[in-house]
Coordinates of C-alpha atoms in Angstrom, one line a residue:
X204 CA 98.3 103.0 88.0
X205 CA 96.9 101.0 90.7
X206 CA 98.2 97.6 91.2
X207 CA 100.5 95.6 88.8
X208 CA 100.3 92.5 86.7
X209 CA 96.8 90.9 86.0
X210 CA 93.5 91.9 88.0
X211 CA 92.9 88.5 89.2
X212 CA 92.1 88.0 92.8
X213 CA 95.7 87.6 93.4
X214 CA 96.6 91.1 92.3
X215 CA 98.0 93.5 95.0
X216 CA 95.2 95.8 94.8
X217 CA 92.6 93.1 95.6
X218 CA 95.0 91.6 98.3
X219 CA 95.2 94.8 100.1
X220 CA 91.1 95.2 99.9
X221 CA 90.9 91.9 101.5
X222 CA 93.5 93.0 104.0
X223 CA 91.4 95.7 104.9
X224 CA 88.2 94.2 105.0
X225 CA 89.6 91.2 107.2
X226 CA 90.9 93.6 109.7
X227 CA 87.4 94.9 110.5
X228 CA 88.2 97.2 112.8
X229 CA 89.7 100.9 113.2
X230 CA 93.0 99.6 111.7
X231 CA 91.2 98.6 108.5
X232 CA 89.6 101.8 108.4
X233 CA 92.9 103.8 108.9
X234 CA 94.8 101.6 106.4
X235 CA 92.2 102.4 103.7
X236 CA 92.3 106.2 104.5
X237 CA 96.1 106.2 104.4
X238 CA 96.0 104.1 101.2
X239 CA 93.4 106.5 99.7
X240 CA 95.8 109.3 100.3
X241 CA 98.7 107.7 98.9
X242 CA 97.0 107.0 95.7
X243 CA 95.5 110.5 95.5
X244 CA 99.0 112.0 96.1
X245 CA 100.5 110.3 92.9
X246 CA 97.8 108.9 90.6
X247 CA 100.8 106.9 88.9
X248 CA 101.4 104.9 92.3
X249 CA 102.0 101.2 92.2
X250 CA 100.9 99.0 94.9
X251 CA 102.5 95.6 95.8
X252 CA 102.0 93.0 98.3
X253 CA 105.2 92.2 100.1
X254 CA 106.5 90.2 102.9
X255 CA 103.3 88.0 103.4
X256 CA 101.1 90.6 103.9
X257 CA 102.3 94.3 103.6
X258 CA 101.0 96.9 101.1
X259 CA 103.9 98.4 99.7
X260 CA 103.5 101.8 97.4
X261 CA 105.9 102.5 94.6
X262 CA 106.7 105.4 92.3
X263 CA 110.3 105.7 91.0
X264 CA 111.3 103.1 93.7
X265 CA 109.7 102.4 97.0
X266 CA 107.9 105.1 98.7
X267 CA 106.2 103.9 101.6
X268 CA 104.4 100.8 103.3
X269 CA 101.4 100.3 105.4
X270 CA 101.7 97.6 108.3
X271 CA 99.1 96.6 110.5
X272 CA 99.8 95.6 114.3
X273 CA 97.7 95.0 117.0
X274 CA 97.8 98.5 118.4
X275 CA 99.2 100.6 115.5
X276 CA 98.8 101.3 112.0
X277 CA 102.4 101.9 110.9
X278 CA 103.4 103.7 107.6
X279 CA 107.3 103.5 106.9
X280 CA 108.9 105.7 104.3
X281 CA 111.8 103.9 102.8
X282 CA 114.0 107.1 102.5
X283 CA 112.1 109.2 105.5
X284 CA 115.3 110.2 106.8
X285 CA 116.1 112.3 103.7
X286 CA 112.6 113.9 103.8
X287 CA 111.8 117.3 105.4
X288 CA 109.2 116.7 107.8
X289 CA 107.9 120.3 108.9
X290 CA 104.7 119.2 110.2
X291 CA 106.5 116.7 112.6
X292 CA 104.4 113.6 111.3
X293 CA 107.3 110.9 111.9
X294 CA 107.1 109.6 115.4
X295 CA 108.6 106.2 114.9
X296 CA 112.0 104.6 113.6
X297 CA 113.6 107.9 114.4
X298 CA 117.0 106.4 115.3
X299 CA 117.9 104.8 111.6
X300 CA 119.9 106.5 108.9
X301 CA 117.2 105.8 106.3
X302 CA 113.7 104.9 107.2
X303 CA 111.2 106.9 109.4
X304 CA 107.7 106.0 110.2
X305 CA 104.4 107.4 111.5
X306 CA 102.7 105.2 114.2
X307 CA 98.7 105.9 114.0
X308 CA 96.8 104.7 117.0
X309 CA 93.2 104.4 117.3
X310 CA 91.4 107.7 117.2
X311 CA 94.3 109.4 115.9
X312 CA 93.7 112.2 113.2
X313 CA 95.4 112.2 110.0
X314 CA 96.8 115.6 108.8
X315 CA 96.1 115.1 105.2
X316 CA 97.6 118.0 103.7
X317 CA 101.0 117.1 105.5
X318 CA 100.9 113.7 104.7
X319 CA 100.0 114.4 101.3
X320 CA 102.9 116.6 100.9
X321 CA 105.4 113.9 102.7
X322 CA 104.2 111.3 99.9
X323 CA 104.9 113.8 97.0
X324 CA 108.2 114.7 98.6
X325 CA 109.2 110.9 98.8
X326 CA 108.1 110.3 95.1
X327 CA 110.2 113.6 94.2
X328 CA 113.2 112.2 96.1
X329 CA 112.9 108.9 94.3
X330 CA 112.5 110.5 91.0
X331 CA 115.5 112.5 91.6
X332 CA 117.8 109.5 92.1
X333 CA 118.1 110.6 95.8
X334 CA 119.6 107.9 97.8
X335 CA 118.1 109.4 101.2

């Protein structure tokens, strides 16, 4: 299920679409690719729009965010510290007890297989009631 509430112009999905278009550069393209992987990883994922402009994906609780900055697109996993990361995707926010993030820079390749596995592991942790 993509989005929540009515599917008017203020729906989270439309706000995320608008954000991607508004960026108009590599960050928009990267956010769009990450979003597609999140939604493909779990078709029941729910999109939200939080904190004045951050896409957030939920399934049995918060899974991850897609933040855009000047030089990075940051994908933060709410319970990332509790997830196995055999591919070593996490490269930011490594010192906290709960969250972990992946910073994507211009020109970075996405390991779609490893990222999809990480997203699915986050959903499974949420579904199990794991607190991270």
